[in-house]
CSV table of C-alpha atoms in Angstrom, one decimal:
chain,number,residue,atom,x,y,z
A,1,UNK,CA,33.5,108.6,66.9
A,2,UNK,CA,31.7,111.7,65.7
A,3,UNK,CA,33.3,113.8,68.3
A,4,UNK,CA,36.8,112.6,67.4
A,5,UNK,CA,36.2,113.2,63.7
A,6,UNK,CA,35.0,116.8,64.4
A,7,UNK,CA,38.1,117.4,66.6
A,8,UNK,CA,40.4,116.1,63.9
A,9,UNK,CA,38.7,118.3,61.2
A,10,UNK,CA,39.0,121.4,63.4
A,11,UNK,CA,42.6,120.6,64.2
A,12,UNK,CA,43.5,120.0,60.6
A,13,UNK,CA,41.9,123.3,59.6
A,14,UNK,CA,43.8,125.2,62.3
A,15,UNK,CA,47.1,123.6,61.2
A,16,UNK,CA,46.5,124.5,57.6
A,17,UNK,CA,45.7,128.1,58.5
A,18,UNK,CA,48.8,128.3,60.7
A,19,UNK,CA,51.0,126.8,57.8
A,20,UNK,CA,49.6,129.4,55.3
A,21,UNK,CA,50.3,132.2,57.8
A,22,UNK,CA,53.9,131.0,58.2
A,23,UNK,CA,54.3,130.8,54.5
A,24,UNK,CA,53.0,134.4,54.1
A,25,UNK,CA,55.3,135.6,56.8
A,26,UNK,CA,58.3,133.9,55.2
A,27,UNK,CA,57.5,135.5,51.8
A,28,UNK,CA,57.1,138.9,53.4
A,29,UNK,CA,60.4,138.5,55.3
A,30,UNK,CA,62.2,137.4,52.1
A,31,UNK,CA,60.8,140.4,50.2
A,32,UNK,CA,61.9,142.7,53.0
A,33,UNK,CA,65.4,141.1,53.0
A,34,UNK,CA,65.7,141.6,49.2
A,35,UNK,CA,64.6,145.3,49.5
A,36,UNK,CA,67.0,145.9,52.3
A,37,UNK,CA,69.8,144.2,50.4
A,38,UNK,CA,69.2,146.3,47.3
A,39,UNK,CA,69.1,149.5,49.4
A,40,UNK,CA,72.4,148.6,51.1
A,41,UNK,CA,74.0,147.8,47.7
A,42,UNK,CA,72.8,151.0,46.1
A,43,UNK,CA,73.7,153.0,49.2
A,44,UNK,CA,77.2,151.5,49.3
A,45,UNK,CA,77.8,152.0,45.6
A,46,UNK,CA,76.7,155.6,45.7
A,47,UNK,CA,78.7,156.3,48.8
A,48,UNK,CA,81.8,154.9,47.2
A,49,UNK,CA,81.3,157.0,44.1
A,50,UNK,CA,80.6,160.1,46.1
A,51,UNK,CA,83.7,159.5,48.3
A,52,UNK,CA,85.9,158.9,45.3
A,53,UNK,CA,84.9,162.0,43.5
A,54,UNK,CA,85.9,165.4,44.9
A,55,UNK,CA,82.8,167.5,44.3
A,56,UNK,CA,82.7,170.6,46.5
A,57,UNK,CA,80.1,172.2,44.2
A,58,UNK,CA,77.4,169.5,44.3
A,59,UNK,CA,78.0,168.4,47.8
A,60,UNK,CA,75.0,170.2,49.2
A,61,UNK,CA,72.7,168.9,46.4
A,62,UNK,CA,73.9,165.4,47.1
A,63,UNK,CA,73.3,165.8,50.8
A,64,UNK,CA,69.8,167.1,50.2
A,65,UNK,CA,69.1,164.2,47.7
A,66,UNK,CA,70.6,161.8,50.2
A,67,UNK,CA,68.4,163.1,53.0
A,68,UNK,CA,65.3,162.9,50.7
A,69,UNK,CA,66.3,159.3,49.8
A,70,UNK,CA,66.7,158.4,53.4
A,71,UNK,CA,63.4,160.1,54.3
A,72,UNK,CA,61.7,158.0,51.6
A,73,UNK,CA,63.4,154.8,52.9
A,74,UNK,CA,62.2,155.7,56.4
A,75,UNK,CA,58.7,156.2,55.1
A,76,UNK,CA,58.8,152.9,53.4
A,77,UNK,CA,60.2,151.2,56.5
A,78,UNK,CA,57.5,152.8,58.6
A,79,UNK,CA,54.8,151.6,56.2
A,80,UNK,CA,56.3,148.1,56.3
A,81,UNK,CA,56.4,148.2,60.1
A,82,UNK,CA,52.8,149.4,60.3
A,83,UNK,CA,51.8,146.6,58.0
A,84,UNK,CA,53.7,144.0,60.1
A,85,UNK,CA,52.1,145.4,63.3
A,86,UNK,CA,48.7,145.1,61.6
A,87,UNK,CA,49.5,141.5,60.6
A,88,UNK,CA,50.7,140.8,64.2
A,89,UNK,CA,47.5,142.3,65.6
A,90,UNK,CA,45.4,140.3,63.2
A,91,UNK,CA,47.3,137.2,64.2
A,92,UNK,CA,46.7,137.9,67.9
A,93,UNK,CA,43.1,138.5,67.3
A,94,UNK,CA,43.0,135.3,65.3
A,95,UNK,CA,44.6,133.4,68.1
A,96,UNK,CA,42.1,134.9,70.6
A,97,UNK,CA,39.2,134.0,68.3
A,98,UNK,CA,40.7,130.5,68.0
A,99,UNK,CA,40.8,130.2,71.7
A,100,UNK,CA,37.3,131.5,72.0
A,101,UNK,CA,36.1,129.2,69.3
A,102,UNK,CA,37.9,126.3,71.1
A,103,UNK,CA,36.1,127.2,74.3
A,104,UNK,CA,32.8,127.4,72.4
A,105,UNK,CA,33.5,124.1,70.8
A,106,UNK,CA,34.2,122.5,74.2
A,107,UNK,CA,31.0,124.0,75.6
A,108,UNK,CA,29.1,122.7,72.6
A,109,UNK,CA,30.7,119.3,73.1
A,110,UNK,CA,29.6,119.3,76.7
A,111,UNK,CA,26.2,120.5,75.7
A,112,UNK,CA,26.0,117.8,73.0
A,113,UNK,CA,26.9,115.2,75.7
A,114,UNK,CA,24.1,116.5,77.9
A,115,UNK,CA,21.7,116.7,74.9
A,116,UNK,CA,22.4,113.1,74.1
A,117,UNK,CA,21.4,112.2,77.6
A,118,UNK,CA,18.2,114.2,77.3
A,119,UNK,CA,17.4,113.1,73.7
A,120,UNK,CA,17.7,116.5,72.0
A,121,UNK,CA,20.3,115.6,69.4
A,122,UNK,CA,18.8,117.5,66.4
A,123,UNK,CA,18.7,120.9,68.1
A,124,UNK,CA,22.3,120.4,69.2
A,125,UNK,CA,23.5,119.5,65.6
A,126,UNK,CA,21.8,122.7,64.3
A,127,UNK,CA,23.6,124.8,66.9
A,128,UNK,CA,26.9,123.1,66.0
A,129,UNK,CA,26.4,123.7,62.3
A,130,UNK,CA,25.5,127.3,63.0
A,131,UNK,CA,28.6,127.8,65.2
A,132,UNK,CA,30.8,126.1,62.5
A,133,UNK,CA,29.3,128.4,59.9
A,134,UNK,CA,30.1,131.5,62.0
A,135,UNK,CA,33.6,130.2,62.5
A,136,UNK,CA,34.1,129.5,58.8
A,137,UNK,CA,32.8,133.0,58.0
A,138,UNK,CA,35.3,134.4,60.5
A,139,UNK,CA,38.2,132.4,59.0
A,140,UNK,CA,37.3,133.6,55.5
A,141,UNK,CA,37.1,137.3,56.7
A,142,UNK,CA,40.4,136.9,58.4
A,143,UNK,CA,42.0,135.4,55.3
A,144,UNK,CA,40.5,138.2,53.1
A,145,UNK,CA,41.9,140.8,55.5
A,146,UNK,CA,45.3,139.2,55.4
A,147,UNK,CA,45.3,139.0,51.6
A,148,UNK,CA,44.3,142.7,51.4
A,149,UNK,CA,47.1,143.6,53.8
A,150,UNK,CA,49.6,141.6,51.7
A,151,UNK,CA,48.4,143.2,48.5
A,152,UNK,CA,48.7,146.7,50.0
A,153,UNK,CA,52.2,145.8,51.3
A,154,UNK,CA,53.2,144.6,47.8
A,155,UNK,CA,51.8,147.8,46.2
A,156,UNK,CA,53.5,150.0,48.7
A,157,UNK,CA,56.8,148.2,48.3
A,158,UNK,CA,56.6,148.3,44.5
A,159,UNK,CA,55.7,152.0,44.5
A,160,UNK,CA,58.5,152.8,46.9
A,161,UNK,CA,61.0,150.8,44.9
A,162,UNK,CA,60.0,152.6,41.6
A,163,UNK,CA,60.1,156.0,43.3
A,164,UNK,CA,63.6,155.3,44.7
A,165,UNK,CA,64.8,154.0,41.3
A,166,UNK,CA,63.5,157.1,39.6
A,167,UNK,CA,65.1,159.4,42.0
A,168,UNK,CA,68.4,157.5,41.8
A,169,UNK,CA,68.4,157.7,38.0
A,170,UNK,CA,67.8,161.4,38.2
A,171,UNK,CA,70.5,161.9,40.7
A,172,UNK,CA,72.8,159.7,38.7
A,173,UNK,CA,72.2,161.8,35.5
A,174,UNK,CA,72.8,165.0,37.4
A,175,UNK,CA,76.0,163.8,39.0
A,176,UNK,CA,77.3,162.3,35.8
A,177,UNK,CA,77.0,165.6,33.9
A,178,UNK,CA,78.6,167.5,36.7
A,179,UNK,CA,81.4,164.9,37.0
A,180,UNK,CA,82.2,165.3,33.3
A,181,UNK,CA,82.6,169.1,33.7
A,182,UNK,CA,84.7,168.7,36.8
A,183,UNK,CA,86.9,166.1,35.1
A,184,UNK,CA,87.6,168.5,32.2
A,185,UNK,CA,88.4,171.3,34.5
A,186,UNK,CA,90.5,169.2,36.7
A,187,UNK,CA,92.5,167.8,33.8
A,188,UNK,CA,94.0,171.3,33.2
A,189,UNK,CA,94.7,171.8,36.8
A,190,UNK,CA,96.3,168.3,37.0
A,191,UNK,CA,98.7,169.2,34.1
A,192,UNK,CA,99.8,172.4,35.8
A,193,UNK,CA,100.2,170.6,39.1
A,194,UNK,CA,102.2,167.9,37.3
A,195,UNK,CA,104.6,170.5,35.9
A,196,UNK,CA,105.1,172.2,39.2
A,197,UNK,CA,105.7,168.9,40.9
A,198,UNK,CA,108.3,167.9,38.3
A,199,UNK,CA,110.2,171.1,38.9
A,200,UNK,CA,110.0,170.7,42.7
A,201,UNK,CA,111.1,167.1,42.4
A,202,UNK,CA,114.2,168.1,40.4
A,203,UNK,CA,115.0,170.7,43.0
A,204,UNK,CA,114.5,168.2,45.8
A,205,UNK,CA,116.7,165.7,43.9
A,206,UNK,CA,119.6,168.2,43.7
A,207,UNK,CA,119.2,169.0,47.3
A,208,UNK,CA,119.1,165.4,48.3
A,209,UNK,CA,122.3,164.5,46.3
A,210,UNK,CA,124.1,167.5,47.8
A,211,UNK,CA,123.0,166.4,51.3
A,212,UNK,CA,124.1,162.8,50.6
A,213,UNK,CA,127.5,164.0,49.5
A,214,UNK,CA,127.9,166.1,52.6
A,215,UNK,CA,126.7,163.2,54.7
A,216,UNK,CA,129.3,160.9,53.1
A,217,UNK,CA,132.1,163.3,53.6
A,218,UNK,CA,131.1,163.9,57.2
A,219,UNK,CA,130.6,160.3,58.1
A,220,UNK,CA,133.7,158.7,56.5
A,221,UNK,CA,135.5,158.4,59.8
A,222,UNK,CA,132.5,157.1,61.5
A,223,UNK,CA,132.0,154.5,58.8
A,224,UNK,CA,135.5,153.3,59.3
A,225,UNK,CA,134.9,153.0,63.0
A,226,UNK,CA,131.7,151.2,62.3
A,227,UNK,CA,133.5,148.7,60.0
A,228,UNK,CA,136.1,148.0,62.7
A,229,UNK,CA,133.3,147.6,65.3
A,230,UNK,CA,131.4,145.4,62.9
A,231,UNK,CA,134.5,143.2,62.4
A,232,UNK,CA,135.0,142.9,66.1
A,233,UNK,CA,131.3,142.2,66.5
A,234,UNK,CA,131.6,139.4,63.9
A,235,UNK,CA,134.5,137.9,65.8
A,236,UNK,CA,132.6,138.1,69.1
A,237,UNK,CA,129.6,136.5,67.4
A,238,UNK,CA,131.8,133.7,66.1
A,239,UNK,CA,133.3,133.1,69.6
A,240,UNK,CA,129.8,133.3,71.1
A,241,UNK,CA,128.6,130.7,68.6
A,242,UNK,CA,131.5,128.4,69.5
A,243,UNK,CA,130.8,128.9,73.2
A,244,UNK,CA,127.1,128.1,72.5
A,245,UNK,CA,128.0,125.0,70.6
A,246,UNK,CA,130.4,124.0,73.5
A,247,UNK,CA,127.6,124.7,76.0
A,248,UNK,CA,125.2,122.5,73.9
A,249,UNK,CA,127.7,119.7,73.9
A,250,UNK,CA,128.3,120.1,77.7
A,251,UNK,CA,124.5,120.1,78.2
A,252,UNK,CA,124.2,116.9,76.2
A,253,UNK,CA,127.0,115.4,78.3
A,254,UNK,CA,125.3,116.6,81.5
A,255,UNK,CA,122.0,115.1,80.4
A,256,UNK,CA,123.8,111.8,79.6
A,257,UNK,CA,125.5,111.8,82.9
A,258,UNK,CA,122.2,112.6,84.7
A,259,UNK,CA,120.6,109.6,82.9
A,260,UNK,CA,123.6,107.4,83.9
A,261,UNK,CA,123.2,108.8,87.5
A,262,UNK,CA,119.5,108.0,87.5
A,263,UNK,CA,120.2,104.5,86.1
A,264,UNK,CA,122.9,103.9,88.7
A,265,UNK,CA,120.7,105.3,91.4
A,266,UNK,CA,117.9,102.9,90.3
A,267,UNK,CA,120.4,100.0,90.3
A,268,UNK,CA,121.8,101.1,93.6
A,269,UNK,CA,118.3,101.3,95.1
A,270,UNK,CA,117.5,97.8,93.8
A,271,UNK,CA,120.8,96.5,95.3
A,272,UNK,CA,120.2,98.4,98.5
A,273,UNK,CA,116.7,97.0,98.8
A,274,UNK,CA,118.2,93.5,98.2
A,275,UNK,CA,120.9,94.1,100.8
A,276,UNK,CA,118.4,95.5,103.2
A,277,UNK,CA,116.2,92.4,102.6
A,278,UNK,CA,119.3,90.1,103.1
A,279,UNK,CA,120.3,92.1,106.2
A,280,UNK,CA,116.8,91.9,107.7
A,281,UNK,CA,116.7,88.2,106.8
A,282,UNK,CA,120.1,87.5,108.3
A,283,UNK,CA,119.4,89.6,111.3
A,284,UNK,CA,116.1,87.7,111.9
A,285,UNK,CA,118.0,84.4,111.3
A,286,UNK,CA,120.7,85.6,113.7
A,287,UNK,CA,118.2,86.5,116.4
A,288,UNK,CA,116.3,83.3,115.8
A,289,UNK,CA,119.5,81.2,116.0
A,290,UNK,CA,120.7,83.2,119.0
A,291,UNK,CA,117.5,82.8,120.8
A,292,UNK,CA,117.4,79.1,119.9
A,293,UNK,CA,121.1,78.7,121.0
A,294,UNK,CA,120.3,80.5,124.3
A,295,UNK,CA,117.3,78.3,124.9
A,296,UNK,CA,119.3,75.2,124.0
A,297,UNK,CA,122.2,76.3,126.2
A,298,UNK,CA,119.8,76.9,129.0
A,299,UNK,CA,118.2,73.4,128.4
A,300,UNK,CA,121.7,71.8,128.1
A,301,UNK,CA,122.9,73.7,131.2
A,302,UNK,CA,119.9,72.5,133.1
A,303,UNK,CA,120.3,68.9,131.8
A,304,UNK,CA,124.0,69.1,132.6
A,305,UNK,CA,123.3,70.3,136.1
A,306,UNK,CA,120.8,67.5,136.6
A,307,UNK,CA,123.2,64.9,135.2
A,308,UNK,CA,126.0,66.3,137.4
A,309,UNK,CA,123.7,66.2,140.4
A,310,UNK,CA,122.7,62.6,139.6
A,311,UNK,CA,126.4,61.7,139.0
A,312,UNK,CA,127.4,63.3,142.3
A,313,UNK,CA,124.6,61.4,144.0
A,314,UNK,CA,125.7,58.1,142.4
A,315,UNK,CA,129.4,58.8,143.3
A,316,UNK,CA,128.4,59.6,146.9
A,317,UNK,CA,126.4,56.4,147.1
A,318,UNK,CA,129.2,54.4,145.5
A,319,UNK,CA,131.6,55.9,148.0
A,320,UNK,CA,129.3,54.9,150.8
A,321,UNK,CA,128.9,51.4,149.4
A,322,UNK,CA,132.7,51.3,148.8
A,323,UNK,CA,133.4,52.2,152.4
A,324,UNK,CA,130.8,49.7,153.5
A,325,UNK,CA,132.4,47.0,151.3
A,326,UNK,CA,135.9,47.9,152.7
A,327,UNK,CA,134.6,47.5,156.2
A,328,UNK,CA,133.0,44.2,155.3
A,329,UNK,CA,136.2,43.0,153.6
A,330,UNK,CA,138.2,44.0,156.7
A,331,UNK,CA,135.8,42.0,158.7
A,332,UNK,CA,136.2,39.1,156.3
A,333,UNK,CA,140.0,39.5,156.6
A,334,UNK,CA,139.7,39.3,160.3
A,335,UNK,CA,137.5,36.3,160.0
A,336,UNK,CA,140.0,34.7,157.6
A,337,UNK,CA,142.5,34.2,160.4
A,338,UNK,CA,140.2,31.6,161.9
A,339,UNK,CA,139.9,29.6,158.7
A,340,UNK,CA,141.8,26.3,158.0
A,341,UNK,CA,144.7,26.2,155.6
A,342,UNK,CA,143.0,24.0,153.1
A,343,UNK,CA,140.2,26.5,152.4
A,344,UNK,CA,140.0,28.3,149.0
A,345,UNK,CA,141.6,31.7,148.7
A,346,UNK,CA,140.1,34.8,147.1
A,347,UNK,CA,141.1,35.8,143.7
A,348,UNK,CA,142.0,39.3,144.8
A,349,UNK,CA,143.5,40.2,148.1
A,350,UNK,CA,140.8,41.8,150.3
A,351,UNK,CA,142.8,44.6,151.8
A,352,UNK,CA,142.7,48.3,151.5
A,353,UNK,CA,146.4,48.5,150.9
A,354,UNK,CA,145.8,47.9,147.1
A,355,UNK,CA,147.0,50.9,145.1
A,356,UNK,CA,144.5,53.1,143.2
A,357,UNK,CA,146.3,52.5,139.9
A,358,UNK,CA,145.6,48.7,140.1
A,359,UNK,CA,142.0,49.5,141.0
A,360,UNK,CA,141.6,51.6,138.0
A,361,UNK,CA,143.2,49.0,135.8
A,362,UNK,CA,140.9,46.3,137.0
A,363,UNK,CA,137.9,48.7,136.9
A,364,UNK,CA,136.5,47.2,133.6
A,365,UNK,CA,136.5,43.6,135.0
A,366,UNK,CA,134.4,44.5,138.0
A,367,UNK,CA,131.5,42.3,137.0
A,368,UNK,CA,133.7,39.2,136.5
A,369,UNK,CA,135.4,39.9,139.8
A,370,UNK,CA,132.1,40.2,141.5
A,371,UNK,CA,130.9,36.9,140.0
A,372,UNK,CA,134.1,35.1,141.0
A,373,UNK,CA,133.9,36.6,144.5
A,374,UNK,CA,130.2,35.5,144.9
A,375,UNK,CA,131.3,32.0,143.7
A,376,UNK,CA,134.0,31.9,146.3
A,377,UNK,CA,131.5,33.0,149.0
A,378,UNK,CA,129.1,30.3,147.9
A,379,UNK,CA,131.8,27.6,148.4
A,380,UNK,CA,132.5,28.9,151.9
A,381,UNK,CA,130.4,28.7,155.0
A,382,UNK,CA,130.3,32.5,155.2
A,383,UNK,CA,127.9,32.7,152.3
A,384,UNK,CA,125.4,30.5,154.1
A,385,UNK,CA,125.7,32.6,157.2
A,386,UNK,CA,125.4,36.0,155.4
A,387,UNK,CA,123.3,35.2,152.5
A,388,UNK,CA,121.4,38.5,152.4
A,389,UNK,CA,124.6,40.5,152.7
A,390,UNK,CA,126.2,38.8,149.7
A,391,UNK,CA,123.1,39.2,147.6
A,392,UNK,CA,123.1,42.9,148.3
A,393,UNK,CA,126.7,43.0,147.4
A,394,UNK,CA,126.0,41.4,144.1
A,395,UNK,CA,123.2,43.9,143.3
A,396,UNK,CA,125.5,46.7,144.4
A,397,UNK,CA,128.2,45.5,142.0
A,398,UNK,CA,125.7,45.5,139.1
A,399,UNK,CA,124.5,49.0,140.0
A,400,UNK,CA,128.1,50.2,140.1
A,401,UNK,CA,128.6,48.8,136.6
A,402,UNK,CA,125.4,50.5,135.3
A,403,UNK,CA,126.4,53.8,136.8
A,404,UNK,CA,129.9,53.6,135.3
A,405,UNK,CA,128.4,52.9,131.9
A,406,UNK,CA,126.0,55.8,132.3
A,407,UNK,CA,128.9,58.0,133.3
A,408,UNK,CA,130.7,56.9,130.1
A,409,UNK,CA,127.7,57.7,128.0
A,410,UNK,CA,127.4,61.1,129.7
A,411,UNK,CA,131.0,61.9,129.0
A,412,UNK,CA,130.5,61.0,125.3
A,413,UNK,CA,127.4,63.3,125.2
A,414,UNK,CA,129.2,66.1,127.0
A,415,UNK,CA,132.1,65.8,124.4
A,416,UNK,CA,129.6,65.9,121.5
A,417,UNK,CA,127.8,68.9,123.1
A,418,UNK,CA,131.1,70.7,123.4
A,419,UNK,CA,131.9,70.0,119.7
A,420,UNK,CA,128.5,71.2,118.7
A,421,UNK,CA,128.9,74.3,120.8
A,422,UNK,CA,132.2,75.0,119.1
A,423,UNK,CA,130.6,74.6,115.6
A,424,UNK,CA,127.7,76.9,116.6
A,425,UNK,CA,130.2,79.5,117.9
A,426,UNK,CA,132.0,79.4,114.6
A,427,UNK,CA,128.8,79.8,112.6
A,428,UNK,CA,127.7,82.7,114.8
A,429,UNK,CA,131.1,84.3,114.3
A,430,UNK,CA,130.8,83.9,110.5
A,431,UNK,CA,127.2,85.3,110.6
A,432,UNK,CA,128.3,88.3,112.6
A,433,UNK,CA,131.2,89.0,110.2
A,434,UNK,CA,129.0,88.7,107.2
A,435,UNK,CA,126.3,90.9,108.7
A,436,UNK,CA,128.9,93.6,109.6
A,437,UNK,CA,130.4,93.3,106.0
A,438,UNK,CA,127.0,93.6,104.4
A,439,UNK,CA,126.1,96.7,106.5
A,440,UNK,CA,129.5,98.2,105.6
A,441,UNK,CA,128.8,97.6,101.9
A,442,UNK,CA,125.3,99.0,102.2
A,443,UNK,CA,126.7,102.2,103.8
A,444,UNK,CA,129.4,102.5,101.1
A,445,UNK,CA,126.7,102.0,98.5
A,446,UNK,CA,124.5,104.7,100.1
A,447,UNK,CA,127.5,107.1,100.1
A,448,UNK,CA,128.2,106.4,96.4
A,449,UNK,CA,124.6,107.0,95.5
A,450,UNK,CA,124.6,110.3,97.4
A,451,UNK,CA,127.7,111.4,95.6
A,452,UNK,CA,126.1,110.5,92.2
A,453,UNK,CA,123.0,112.4,93.2
A,454,UNK,CA,125.1,115.4,94.1
């Protein structure tokens, strides 16, 4: 705690001395500024007075006095600079002594720390007090030296200022007396010069009027030509103004048309984008529909080929069965010759001489005919002999009926497929026409937008 208090005291004393030094320097700088300002003001005022007055007689005296005044100012500036250098040197010495004292204080603190460990605190305090006393004496001596320097600076500044004011007053009195004499002598010269100037101005006025009259007489024709040219120029300017107004109107119309063209171009771009989207959409739809139709056509063609192959196979089998039945019926016809008269007769004559038109007319009643034929065979002895044969004939008649019904359904499906193909062909034709028309419209729209842009 004791060490911290000593450090704070030393730091506070150093800060106070630095603040006092700064205040002194600020005062000296302010005084120097005021002196310089007064010197500039006096120098400027005397320069203005000397430049305004035309004094060829006292010019050399004024130059000598001015050199003396500048020499005095230089001496004063030199003394001020010497004092400032002395002050800077003392400040540097003070800074060095402060650093040395700080080092000594650090050494003393270290020594005090060691002495505390060794138990020699009293001797250390005496040394610290002695060092603080020396430092205090040094600070007091430095402060006294600074005050003496400031006092000497003030005395020198005051003496220089009084000497300059005295010389300026003396110079002012001398110049004032000489100016009065010069003003009186110059007044007479001014009157004589005024009279001579008046006479010369009258002569110049007469010469000027004569020259103006000669100029007017010589330039009368040129003035007329100038008036004519001026009138033409005014007409040309009026026509140019009208043309400029017309050009402004045309420029406004061009700007309006450009805006319209930009708007139409924007609308056309929007429409073109929509048409392109529609064209792409319809083209994609067309390709999808076309691919689907092609796939469906291939599938239908394959299905139709399979159905035709099955139908041809069924027809071939039916023809085979029909030929077999005809042969069987011929055999039955031959066997009929050996039957009695009282036997039952067949519903239909079993002969191959039946016309094809009658067979086609009775084609729908095949199942009833087969049943009646089987009943007839059951009542005869031939059925008991050829039981398996007539059973196969009955099955064959049922299969023939099934195949005919399938053939009818296939014909109906083929007719429906044909109608659907016709409808799809019409739709494709409409899509192709619409696509070609949309592309034509888009091309026309592009050409119109290009014309508008041009």
